[in-house]
Amino acid sequence: MKVLVIGSGGREHALVWKIRQSPLVDKIFACPGNAGIAELAECVPIEAENLEGLLTFALDQKVDLTVVGPEAPLVKGVVNLFQSKGLNVFGPSQEAARLEGSKAFSKELMARVGVPTAAFQTFTHVAGAKHFIVEKEPPFVIKADGLAGGKGVIIANSCEDGIRVVNDMIENKLFGESGELVVIEECLTGDELSVLLFTDGTSIIPLASSQDHKRVYDDDRGPNTGGMGAYSPCPIVSDEDVHKIIERTARPVINELKRLGTPYRGLLYVGLMMTEKGPYVLEFNVRFGDPETQAVLPRLKTDIVPIMSDIARGTLKTRTLEWDPRACLTVVMASGGYPGAYEKGHEIKGLETIREESVVVFHAGTTRNKTGAVVTAGGRVLAVSALGATLKDAHDEAYRAIERITFTGGFYRRDIGKRVFEKMGVGGT
Ligand code: AMP
Ligand code: GLY
């Protein structure tokens, strides 16, 4: 089989790494890929949002299966386009991808089918939003309706801040068109949990639980990022809990999309807050999480390719996936300044020192310069994943590895997993 993976981040490196292990696969292309992906696949310089370019390439190469990594091409309709030419593609249609592409669509759908989610209201005018804010108590969670690269959610701790954020989004177009509509939500508290599942719109197969670390600095300080580290499994929930959470949150949404004639096919990411009143959905994402994928896939023993092919054809059968009993912990190394402005082109040193069987370095924003050196090319640069008998072992192994990697301005959080160690007692599971 020839497989095409669209995207260039750490998530896509993990996908390519896992797909490469399938005996069904002879050749992998990545568009556009990165320096790490280039070790496993042929990287082709077609950007992930150049849908026509991707289609022409997939038809020319007679690609058997296309796997879409990021949300932007899904929301733009890459799956509809590929399917219209008879190509097999793993990912939801443009209609189903609105679950992530429009927070208002997603919240209204959840409210309609009774999925627990924070109380909310939507606004297109500053005046209405201001009126709402002054009537309510802070904090306010203010979200741009459309895609904003993981940065479109702002928590305002006072009415003044809330009004400023709404002004920035609607009037000053801080997130472009994405912020012309804003969603203001009640602020929930609790532990966050990510549940990923495979579905073809009818059958559902859950993946192992995981937990992300969204804030840029230790102890959950600083602005939100795409994710600075993750671990799997998440010891605060059992497999049975994950099953119940899916039935209560994802199943009604999947059923509703099927009823609307736009069944969801692909990987569905359910972002949850475990509140005192039970699990509440913060968001749905229509693709694998980054960096959750880098912590989950190293533990997956089952071949991922037949599952993706079955989903592309809508013939998924419910079954249990096989997991490595070891835990996996992932630490992201980012460029100085991220999630704000950052420099590119710094040489990454120490990669060749990582040889442990239990450690994988997934590349995110990397490329090779003219002399062949691996250099930084993005905000999140690497994700170092380690397997260990316990979460603490995985943690120690990941940090021992990442300490050997350096680049100018590079930084990482030193507390990935810390909260769970404190909660569960050192060792985890
Ligand atoms: P989202 O992209 O909607 O998941 O939001 C990004 C992050 O913002 C989440 O992972 C949470 O940390 C935070 N967040 C989103 N919605 C809420 C909410 N209603 N209450 C508290 N925190 C939230
Ligand atoms: N790690 C969060 C996300 O992928 O959206």
Short mmCIF file of C-alpha atoms and ligand atoms in Angstrom, two decimals:
data_model
loop_
_atom_site.label_atom_id
_atom_site.label_comp_id
_atom_site.label_asym_id
_atom_site.label_seq_id
_atom_site.Cartn_x
_atom_site.Cartn_y
_atom_site.Cartn_z
CA MET A 1 0.00 0.00 0.00
CA LYS A 2 1.00 3.60 -0.60
CA VAL A 3 -0.01 5.96 2.20
CA LEU A 4 0.03 9.76 2.16
CA VAL A 5 0.16 11.65 5.48
CA ILE A 6 -0.80 15.32 5.34
CA GLY A 7 0.88 17.65 7.84
CA SER A 8 4.25 18.50 9.35
CA GLY A 9 4.03 18.39 13.15
CA GLY A 10 4.94 16.04 15.97
CA ARG A 11 1.54 14.39 15.65
CA GLU A 12 2.24 13.61 11.98
CA HIS A 13 5.70 12.25 12.83
CA ALA A 14 4.05 9.90 15.35
CA LEU A 15 1.44 8.87 12.76
CA VAL A 16 4.11 8.18 10.13
CA TRP A 17 6.19 6.26 12.71
CA LYS A 18 3.19 4.07 13.57
CA ILE A 19 2.03 3.58 9.95
CA ARG A 20 5.61 2.59 9.01
CA GLN A 21 5.31 -0.42 11.37
CA SER A 22 2.44 -1.88 9.35
CA PRO A 23 3.37 -4.85 7.15
CA LEU A 24 0.69 -3.65 4.71
CA VAL A 25 2.60 -0.47 3.84
CA ASP A 26 5.36 -0.28 1.20
CA LYS A 27 5.68 3.47 0.79
CA ILE A 28 4.76 6.58 2.77
CA PHE A 29 4.64 10.13 1.43
CA ALA A 30 4.32 13.14 3.72
CA CYS A 31 3.14 16.57 2.58
CA PRO A 32 5.07 18.58 3.57
CA GLY A 33 6.63 16.61 6.50
CA ASN A 34 9.69 17.66 8.53
CA ALA A 35 13.29 16.56 9.13
CA GLY A 36 12.25 13.66 11.40
CA ILE A 37 9.49 12.43 9.10
CA ALA A 38 12.01 12.47 6.22
CA GLU A 39 13.83 9.55 7.89
CA LEU A 40 10.72 7.37 7.46
CA ALA A 41 8.83 8.78 4.49
CA GLU A 42 9.34 10.70 1.27
CA CYS A 43 8.59 14.33 2.04
CA VAL A 44 6.98 16.29 -0.77
CA PRO A 45 6.82 20.11 -0.50
CA ILE A 46 3.06 20.54 -0.85
CA GLU A 47 1.49 22.51 2.00
CA ALA A 48 -1.30 20.92 4.05
CA GLU A 49 -3.83 23.54 2.94
CA ASN A 50 -3.05 23.31 -0.78
CA LEU A 51 -5.97 20.95 -1.41
CA GLU A 52 -5.73 20.92 -5.22
CA GLY A 53 -1.98 20.27 -5.07
CA LEU A 54 -2.50 17.39 -2.65
CA LEU A 55 -5.25 15.90 -4.80
CA THR A 56 -3.16 16.02 -7.98
CA PHE A 57 -0.26 14.38 -6.14
CA ALA A 58 -2.42 11.61 -4.63
CA LEU A 59 -4.00 10.82 -8.02
CA ASP A 60 -0.62 10.84 -9.83
CA GLN A 61 0.97 8.54 -7.27
CA LYS A 62 -2.12 6.29 -7.01
CA VAL A 63 -2.09 6.64 -3.23
CA ASP A 64 -4.20 3.92 -1.54
CA LEU A 65 -4.91 5.76 1.71
CA THR A 66 -4.53 9.41 2.76
CA VAL A 67 -4.35 10.29 6.45
CA VAL A 68 -5.08 13.92 7.32
CA GLY A 69 -3.20 15.19 10.39
CA PRO A 70 -4.23 18.83 11.03
CA GLU A 71 -7.67 20.40 11.32
CA ALA A 72 -7.31 23.17 8.73
CA PRO A 73 -7.48 20.98 5.59
CA LEU A 74 -10.35 18.98 7.13
CA VAL A 75 -12.34 22.14 7.81
CA LYS A 76 -11.57 23.28 4.23
CA GLY A 77 -13.02 20.04 2.84
CA VAL A 78 -10.02 17.93 1.81
CA VAL A 79 -11.95 14.73 2.54
CA ASN A 80 -14.91 15.73 0.33
CA LEU A 81 -12.50 16.63 -2.48
CA PHE A 82 -10.53 13.36 -2.28
CA GLN A 83 -13.70 11.26 -2.02
CA SER A 84 -15.21 12.99 -5.04
CA LYS A 85 -12.31 11.49 -7.05
CA GLY A 86 -12.73 8.03 -5.53
CA LEU A 87 -9.75 8.22 -3.15
CA ASN A 88 -9.71 6.57 0.28
CA VAL A 89 -9.11 9.15 2.98
CA PHE A 90 -9.05 8.98 6.77
CA GLY A 91 -10.72 12.01 8.34
CA PRO A 92 -14.14 13.64 8.67
CA SER A 93 -15.97 15.48 5.90
CA GLN A 94 -16.16 19.26 5.88
CA GLU A 95 -19.67 19.10 7.34
CA ALA A 96 -18.61 16.83 10.24
CA ALA A 97 -15.39 18.82 10.77
CA ARG A 98 -17.52 21.80 11.84
CA LEU A 99 -17.40 20.18 15.29
CA GLU A 100 -13.97 21.83 15.54
CA GLY A 101 -14.30 24.47 12.80
CA SER A 102 -17.13 26.29 14.58
CA LYS A 103 -17.36 26.33 18.36
CA ALA A 104 -20.89 27.75 18.09
CA PHE A 105 -21.97 24.81 15.89
CA SER A 106 -20.39 22.35 18.31
CA LYS A 107 -21.91 23.94 21.43
CA GLU A 108 -25.37 24.17 19.87
CA LEU A 109 -25.20 20.55 18.77
CA MET A 110 -24.13 19.45 22.27
CA ALA A 111 -26.91 21.48 23.88
CA ARG A 112 -29.48 19.96 21.48
CA VAL A 113 -28.57 16.36 22.29
CA GLY A 114 -28.00 16.94 26.00
CA VAL A 115 -24.22 16.49 26.24
CA PRO A 116 -22.83 18.12 29.42
CA THR A 117 -20.90 21.26 28.45
CA ALA A 118 -20.39 24.72 30.01
CA ALA A 119 -23.36 27.12 29.75
CA PHE A 120 -22.73 29.50 26.87
CA GLN A 121 -24.00 32.30 24.67
CA THR A 122 -22.81 33.47 21.23
CA PHE A 123 -22.28 37.06 20.06
CA THR A 124 -21.49 38.85 16.80
CA HIS A 125 -21.65 42.39 18.24
CA VAL A 126 -19.54 43.93 20.99
CA ALA A 127 -22.57 45.67 22.53
CA GLY A 128 -24.46 42.42 23.20
CA ALA A 129 -21.35 40.73 24.59
CA LYS A 130 -20.60 43.72 26.88
CA HIS A 131 -24.12 43.68 28.20
CA PHE A 132 -23.83 39.95 28.98
CA ILE A 133 -20.44 40.39 30.71
CA VAL A 134 -21.47 43.22 33.04
CA GLU A 135 -24.51 41.21 34.15
CA LYS A 136 -22.41 38.17 35.12
CA GLU A 137 -19.61 37.32 37.51
CA PRO A 138 -16.05 36.73 36.21
CA PRO A 139 -14.12 34.66 35.21
CA PHE A 140 -15.34 34.46 31.62
CA VAL A 141 -14.12 31.99 29.04
CA ILE A 142 -14.14 33.77 25.68
CA LYS A 143 -13.64 31.77 22.51
CA ALA A 144 -13.25 32.74 18.87
CA ASP A 145 -15.77 30.65 16.92
CA GLY A 146 -13.37 29.50 14.19
CA LEU A 147 -9.90 27.94 14.07
CA ALA A 148 -7.16 29.89 15.84
CA GLY A 149 -4.28 27.43 16.15
CA GLY A 150 -5.12 26.56 19.77
CA LYS A 151 -4.84 30.23 20.83
CA GLY A 152 -8.47 31.32 20.40
CA VAL A 153 -9.58 30.69 24.00
CA ILE A 154 -8.98 33.44 26.56
CA ILE A 155 -9.97 33.35 30.22
CA ALA A 156 -10.81 36.85 31.46
CA ASN A 157 -10.70 37.37 35.23
CA SER A 158 -12.56 40.69 35.32
CA CYS A 159 -15.37 42.39 33.42
CA GLU A 160 -12.88 44.95 32.03
CA ASP A 161 -10.61 42.19 30.70
CA GLY A 162 -13.62 40.40 29.25
CA ILE A 163 -14.78 43.50 27.40
CA ARG A 164 -11.25 44.13 26.08
CA VAL A 165 -11.00 40.54 24.78
CA VAL A 166 -14.39 40.74 23.08
CA ASN A 167 -13.35 44.05 21.47
CA ASP A 168 -10.07 42.53 20.29
CA MET A 169 -11.82 39.56 18.74
CA ILE A 170 -14.86 41.19 17.15
CA GLU A 171 -13.70 44.75 16.36
CA ASN A 172 -9.92 44.43 16.05
CA LYS A 173 -10.12 41.00 14.37
CA LEU A 174 -7.34 39.53 16.53
CA PHE A 175 -8.09 36.09 15.05
CA GLY A 176 -9.30 37.34 11.66
CA GLU A 177 -12.62 35.93 10.51
CA SER A 178 -12.43 33.23 13.20
CA GLY A 179 -13.31 35.80 15.87
CA GLU A 180 -16.19 37.58 14.15
CA LEU A 181 -18.44 35.35 16.21
CA VAL A 182 -17.49 34.75 19.85
CA VAL A 183 -18.71 32.22 22.35
CA ILE A 184 -18.71 33.25 26.02
CA GLU A 185 -18.84 30.35 28.45
CA GLU A 186 -19.12 29.65 32.13
CA CYS A 187 -15.67 28.80 33.57
CA LEU A 188 -15.37 25.18 34.69
CA THR A 189 -12.84 23.81 37.15
CA GLY A 190 -11.37 20.34 37.55
CA ASP A 191 -8.80 18.07 35.93
CA GLU A 192 -8.63 18.02 32.16
CA LEU A 193 -8.69 14.75 30.26
CA SER A 194 -8.36 13.91 26.57
CA VAL A 195 -10.26 10.93 25.19
CA LEU A 196 -9.50 9.93 21.61
CA LEU A 197 -11.66 7.50 19.67
CA PHE A 198 -11.89 5.97 16.22
CA THR A 199 -15.31 5.95 14.58
CA ASP A 200 -16.87 5.44 11.17
CA GLY A 201 -20.08 7.13 12.28
CA THR A 202 -21.52 3.92 13.73
CA SER A 203 -18.86 1.81 15.49
CA ILE A 204 -16.63 3.39 18.12
CA ILE A 205 -13.19 2.21 19.26
CA PRO A 206 -11.68 4.17 22.18
CA LEU A 207 -7.94 4.77 22.43
CA ALA A 208 -6.04 4.92 25.72
CA SER A 209 -6.71 8.01 27.85
CA SER A 210 -4.19 10.83 27.99
CA GLN A 211 -3.62 14.20 29.54
CA ASP A 212 -2.21 17.33 27.94
CA HIS A 213 -0.44 20.33 29.56
CA LYS A 214 -1.71 23.40 27.74
CA ARG A 215 -0.04 26.31 29.54
CA VAL A 216 3.42 27.31 28.44
CA TYR A 217 5.17 27.44 31.85
CA ASP A 218 5.52 25.15 34.87
CA ASP A 219 2.65 24.97 37.36
CA ASP A 220 0.18 25.84 34.60
CA ARG A 221 1.28 29.45 34.29
CA GLY A 222 1.39 31.63 31.17
CA PRO A 223 -0.71 31.57 28.03
CA ASN A 224 -2.25 28.49 26.42
CA THR A 225 -0.22 26.67 23.78
CA GLY A 226 -0.97 23.79 21.43
CA GLY A 227 0.31 21.54 24.26
CA MET A 228 3.66 21.30 26.10
CA GLY A 229 3.57 17.67 27.20
CA ALA A 230 1.30 14.70 27.75
CA TYR A 231 1.14 11.29 29.29
CA SER A 232 -0.87 8.12 28.80
CA PRO A 233 -2.67 6.39 30.38
CA CYS A 234 -4.29 8.92 32.66
CA PRO A 235 -4.55 7.23 36.07
CA ILE A 236 -7.53 9.31 37.20
CA VAL A 237 -9.79 7.26 34.89
CA SER A 238 -10.25 3.53 34.28
CA ASP A 239 -11.13 1.95 30.93
CA GLU A 240 -14.64 1.58 32.29
CA ASP A 241 -14.78 5.33 33.04
CA VAL A 242 -13.58 6.11 29.51
CA HIS A 243 -16.32 3.91 28.11
CA LYS A 244 -18.96 5.69 30.20
CA ILE A 245 -17.61 9.12 29.24
CA ILE A 246 -17.81 8.24 25.55
CA GLU A 247 -21.39 6.98 25.86
CA ARG A 248 -22.39 10.18 27.67
CA THR A 249 -20.52 12.70 25.49
CA ALA A 250 -19.34 11.46 22.08
CA ARG A 251 -22.02 8.87 21.25
CA PRO A 252 -24.96 11.33 21.17
CA VAL A 253 -22.97 13.70 18.95
CA ILE A 254 -21.88 10.91 16.58
CA ASN A 255 -25.49 9.69 16.37
CA GLU A 256 -26.77 13.20 15.69
CA LEU A 257 -24.25 13.78 12.87
CA LYS A 258 -25.35 10.48 11.32
CA ARG A 259 -29.01 11.51 11.62
CA LEU A 260 -28.19 14.79 9.86
CA GLY A 261 -26.73 12.79 6.95
CA THR A 262 -23.14 13.88 7.69
CA PRO A 263 -21.68 10.91 9.57
CA TYR A 264 -18.41 11.47 11.43
CA ARG A 265 -15.57 9.29 10.15
CA GLY A 266 -12.08 9.52 11.54
CA LEU A 267 -10.50 10.22 14.88
CA LEU A 268 -12.59 12.22 17.31
CA TYR A 269 -10.86 14.02 20.17
CA VAL A 270 -13.01 14.77 23.19
CA GLY A 271 -11.47 17.44 25.45
CA LEU A 272 -13.04 17.14 28.90
CA MET A 273 -13.08 18.85 32.25
CA MET A 274 -13.67 16.40 35.11
CA THR A 275 -15.87 18.68 37.24
CA GLU A 276 -17.51 17.91 40.58
CA LYS A 277 -20.71 17.37 38.60
CA GLY A 278 -19.03 14.84 36.29
CA PRO A 279 -17.27 15.05 32.91
CA TYR A 280 -18.07 18.17 30.84
CA VAL A 281 -16.99 18.58 27.22
CA LEU A 282 -14.69 21.58 26.68
CA GLU A 283 -14.25 20.97 22.99
CA PHE A 284 -14.27 18.44 20.21
CA ASN A 285 -11.31 18.27 17.86
CA VAL A 286 -11.67 16.47 14.57
CA ARG A 287 -8.15 15.00 14.46
CA PHE A 288 -5.52 13.43 16.68
CA GLY A 289 -4.31 15.63 19.55
CA ASP A 290 -0.82 17.06 19.56
CA PRO A 291 1.08 16.08 21.78
CA GLU A 292 -1.38 13.41 23.04
CA THR A 293 -0.68 11.32 19.91
CA GLN A 294 3.03 11.24 20.74
CA ALA A 295 2.14 9.74 24.16
CA VAL A 296 -0.61 7.38 22.98
CA LEU A 297 0.71 5.82 19.76
CA PRO A 298 3.98 4.48 21.24
CA ARG A 299 1.73 2.32 23.47
CA LEU A 300 -0.54 1.04 20.67
CA LYS A 301 0.37 -2.47 19.57
CA THR A 302 -2.48 -3.04 17.11
CA ASP A 303 -1.77 -2.19 13.46
CA ILE A 304 -3.34 1.23 12.84
CA VAL A 305 -3.56 0.93 9.04
CA PRO A 306 -6.47 -1.58 8.75
CA ILE A 307 -8.44 0.55 11.24
CA MET A 308 -7.87 3.70 9.21
CA SER A 309 -8.74 1.89 5.96
CA ASP A 310 -11.96 0.49 7.47
CA ILE A 311 -12.96 3.96 8.68
CA ALA A 312 -12.25 5.48 5.27
CA ARG A 313 -14.63 2.90 3.77
CA GLY A 314 -17.19 3.15 6.59
CA THR A 315 -16.83 -0.53 7.54
CA LEU A 316 -15.28 -0.33 11.02
CA LYS A 317 -16.00 -3.26 13.34
CA THR A 318 -15.92 -2.66 17.08
CA ARG A 319 -12.95 -4.40 18.65
CA THR A 320 -10.48 -3.99 21.47
CA LEU A 321 -7.10 -2.49 20.75
CA GLU A 322 -3.95 -4.03 22.19
CA TRP A 323 -1.80 -1.77 24.35
CA ASP A 324 1.72 -1.89 25.73
CA PRO A 325 1.17 -2.02 29.52
CA ARG A 326 3.96 0.50 30.00
CA ALA A 327 3.15 4.18 30.48
CA CYS A 328 4.35 6.86 28.08
CA LEU A 329 5.26 10.44 28.89
CA THR A 330 6.04 13.14 26.32
CA VAL A 331 7.84 16.44 26.87
CA VAL A 332 7.69 19.15 24.21
CA MET A 333 10.74 21.31 23.53
CA ALA A 334 9.80 24.71 22.11
CA SER A 335 11.51 27.77 20.62
CA GLY A 336 12.14 30.75 22.94
CA GLY A 337 9.15 33.11 22.74
CA TYR A 338 6.57 30.44 21.84
CA PRO A 339 3.52 30.72 21.83
CA GLY A 340 4.37 34.30 20.78
CA ALA A 341 6.98 35.27 18.18
CA TYR A 342 10.08 33.06 18.00
CA GLU A 343 13.23 32.67 15.92
CA LYS A 344 13.88 29.87 13.45
CA GLY A 345 17.00 28.30 11.99
CA HIS A 346 18.85 27.36 15.20
CA GLU A 347 20.82 24.13 14.99
CA ILE A 348 19.50 21.31 17.18
CA LYS A 349 22.32 19.47 18.94
CA GLY A 350 22.37 16.15 20.75
CA LEU A 351 19.78 14.24 18.72
CA GLU A 352 22.32 11.53 17.87
CA THR A 353 22.84 10.81 21.59
CA ILE A 354 19.32 9.43 21.99
CA ARG A 355 19.61 5.70 21.32
CA GLU A 356 17.48 4.13 24.05
CA GLU A 357 14.93 1.59 22.81
CA SER A 358 12.30 3.12 25.11
CA VAL A 359 12.69 6.71 23.82
CA VAL A 360 11.41 8.24 20.59
CA VAL A 361 12.12 11.81 19.54
CA PHE A 362 9.25 13.06 17.39
CA HIS A 363 10.06 16.12 15.33
CA ALA A 364 7.59 19.00 14.99
CA GLY A 365 9.06 22.28 13.73
CA THR A 366 12.33 21.04 12.23
CA THR A 367 13.99 21.13 8.84
CA ARG A 368 17.47 20.59 7.38
CA ASN A 369 19.52 23.62 6.36
CA LYS A 370 21.80 23.80 3.32
CA THR A 371 24.63 22.03 5.15
CA GLY A 372 22.33 19.17 6.18
CA ALA A 373 22.08 20.13 9.86
CA VAL A 374 18.71 19.74 11.60
CA VAL A 375 17.50 23.22 12.56
CA THR A 376 14.41 24.70 14.24
CA ALA A 377 11.54 25.72 11.97
CA GLY A 378 8.54 26.16 14.28
CA GLY A 379 7.25 27.03 17.75
CA ARG A 380 7.01 23.50 19.03
CA VAL A 381 10.22 21.86 17.83
CA LEU A 382 10.42 18.34 19.28
CA ALA A 383 8.39 15.98 21.44
CA VAL A 384 10.49 13.49 23.40
CA SER A 385 8.43 10.41 24.36
CA ALA A 386 9.59 7.69 26.74
CA LEU A 387 8.02 4.43 27.82
CA GLY A 388 8.45 3.16 31.39
CA ALA A 389 7.08 0.51 33.72
CA THR A 390 5.41 3.31 35.68
CA LEU A 391 4.54 6.86 34.70
CA LYS A 392 7.36 8.03 36.98
CA ASP A 393 9.85 5.78 35.16
CA ALA A 394 8.62 7.14 31.82
CA HIS A 395 8.98 10.66 33.22
CA ASP A 396 12.55 10.11 34.40
CA GLU A 397 13.55 8.50 31.10
CA ALA A 398 12.00 11.32 29.01
CA TYR A 399 13.77 14.01 31.07
CA ARG A 400 17.11 12.16 30.97
CA ALA A 401 16.81 12.18 27.17
CA ILE A 402 15.61 15.74 26.64
CA GLU A 403 18.40 17.15 28.81
CA ARG A 404 20.87 15.97 26.15
CA ILE A 405 19.18 18.04 23.41
CA THR A 406 19.97 21.75 23.03
CA PHE A 407 19.29 24.64 20.70
CA THR A 408 19.49 28.42 21.16
CA GLY A 409 16.43 29.60 23.09
CA GLY A 410 15.03 26.06 23.48
CA PHE A 411 12.93 25.41 26.58
CA TYR A 412 10.54 22.84 28.00
CA ARG A 413 8.30 22.45 31.02
CA ARG A 414 9.95 20.58 33.89
CA ASP A 415 6.73 19.47 35.53
CA ILE A 416 5.00 17.23 32.98
CA GLY A 417 3.12 14.63 35.01
CA LYS A 418 3.81 16.36 38.34
CA ARG A 419 0.18 16.94 39.21
CA VAL A 420 -0.70 13.29 38.79
CA PHE A 421 2.32 12.14 40.82
CA GLU A 422 1.18 14.40 43.65
CA LYS A 423 -2.37 13.14 43.38
CA MET A 424 -1.66 9.43 43.03
CA GLY A 425 1.56 9.25 45.05
CA VAL A 426 4.91 9.02 43.24
CA GLY A 427 5.07 6.09 40.84
CA GLY A 428 1.76 6.46 39.05
CA THR A 429 0.90 3.44 36.97
P1 AMP B 1 -10.67 24.59 23.92
O1 AMP B 1 -9.83 24.91 22.70
O2 AMP B 1 -12.09 24.94 23.80
O3 AMP B 1 -10.41 23.24 24.51
O4 AMP B 1 -10.02 25.48 25.06
C1 AMP B 1 -8.62 25.44 25.33
C2 AMP B 1 -8.39 25.37 26.81
O5 AMP B 1 -9.07 26.45 27.47
C3 AMP B 1 -8.95 24.11 27.46
O6 AMP B 1 -8.08 23.03 27.36
C4 AMP B 1 -9.12 24.58 28.89
O7 AMP B 1 -7.88 24.59 29.56
C5 AMP B 1 -9.59 26.00 28.73
N1 AMP B 1 -11.05 26.06 28.68
C6 AMP B 1 -11.87 25.98 27.61
N2 AMP B 1 -13.16 26.07 27.95
C7 AMP B 1 -13.19 26.22 29.29
C8 AMP B 1 -14.23 26.38 30.25
N3 AMP B 1 -15.52 26.45 29.90
N4 AMP B 1 -13.87 26.50 31.55
C9 AMP B 1 -12.57 26.46 31.93
N5 AMP B 1 -11.55 26.33 31.08
C10 AMP B 1 -11.84 26.21 29.77
N1 GLY B 2 -3.30 19.04 22.55
C1 GLY B 2 -4.45 19.77 22.19
C2 GLY B 2 -4.84 19.67 20.80
O1 GLY B 2 -4.31 18.88 20.04
O2 GLY B 2 -5.72 20.42 20.40
#
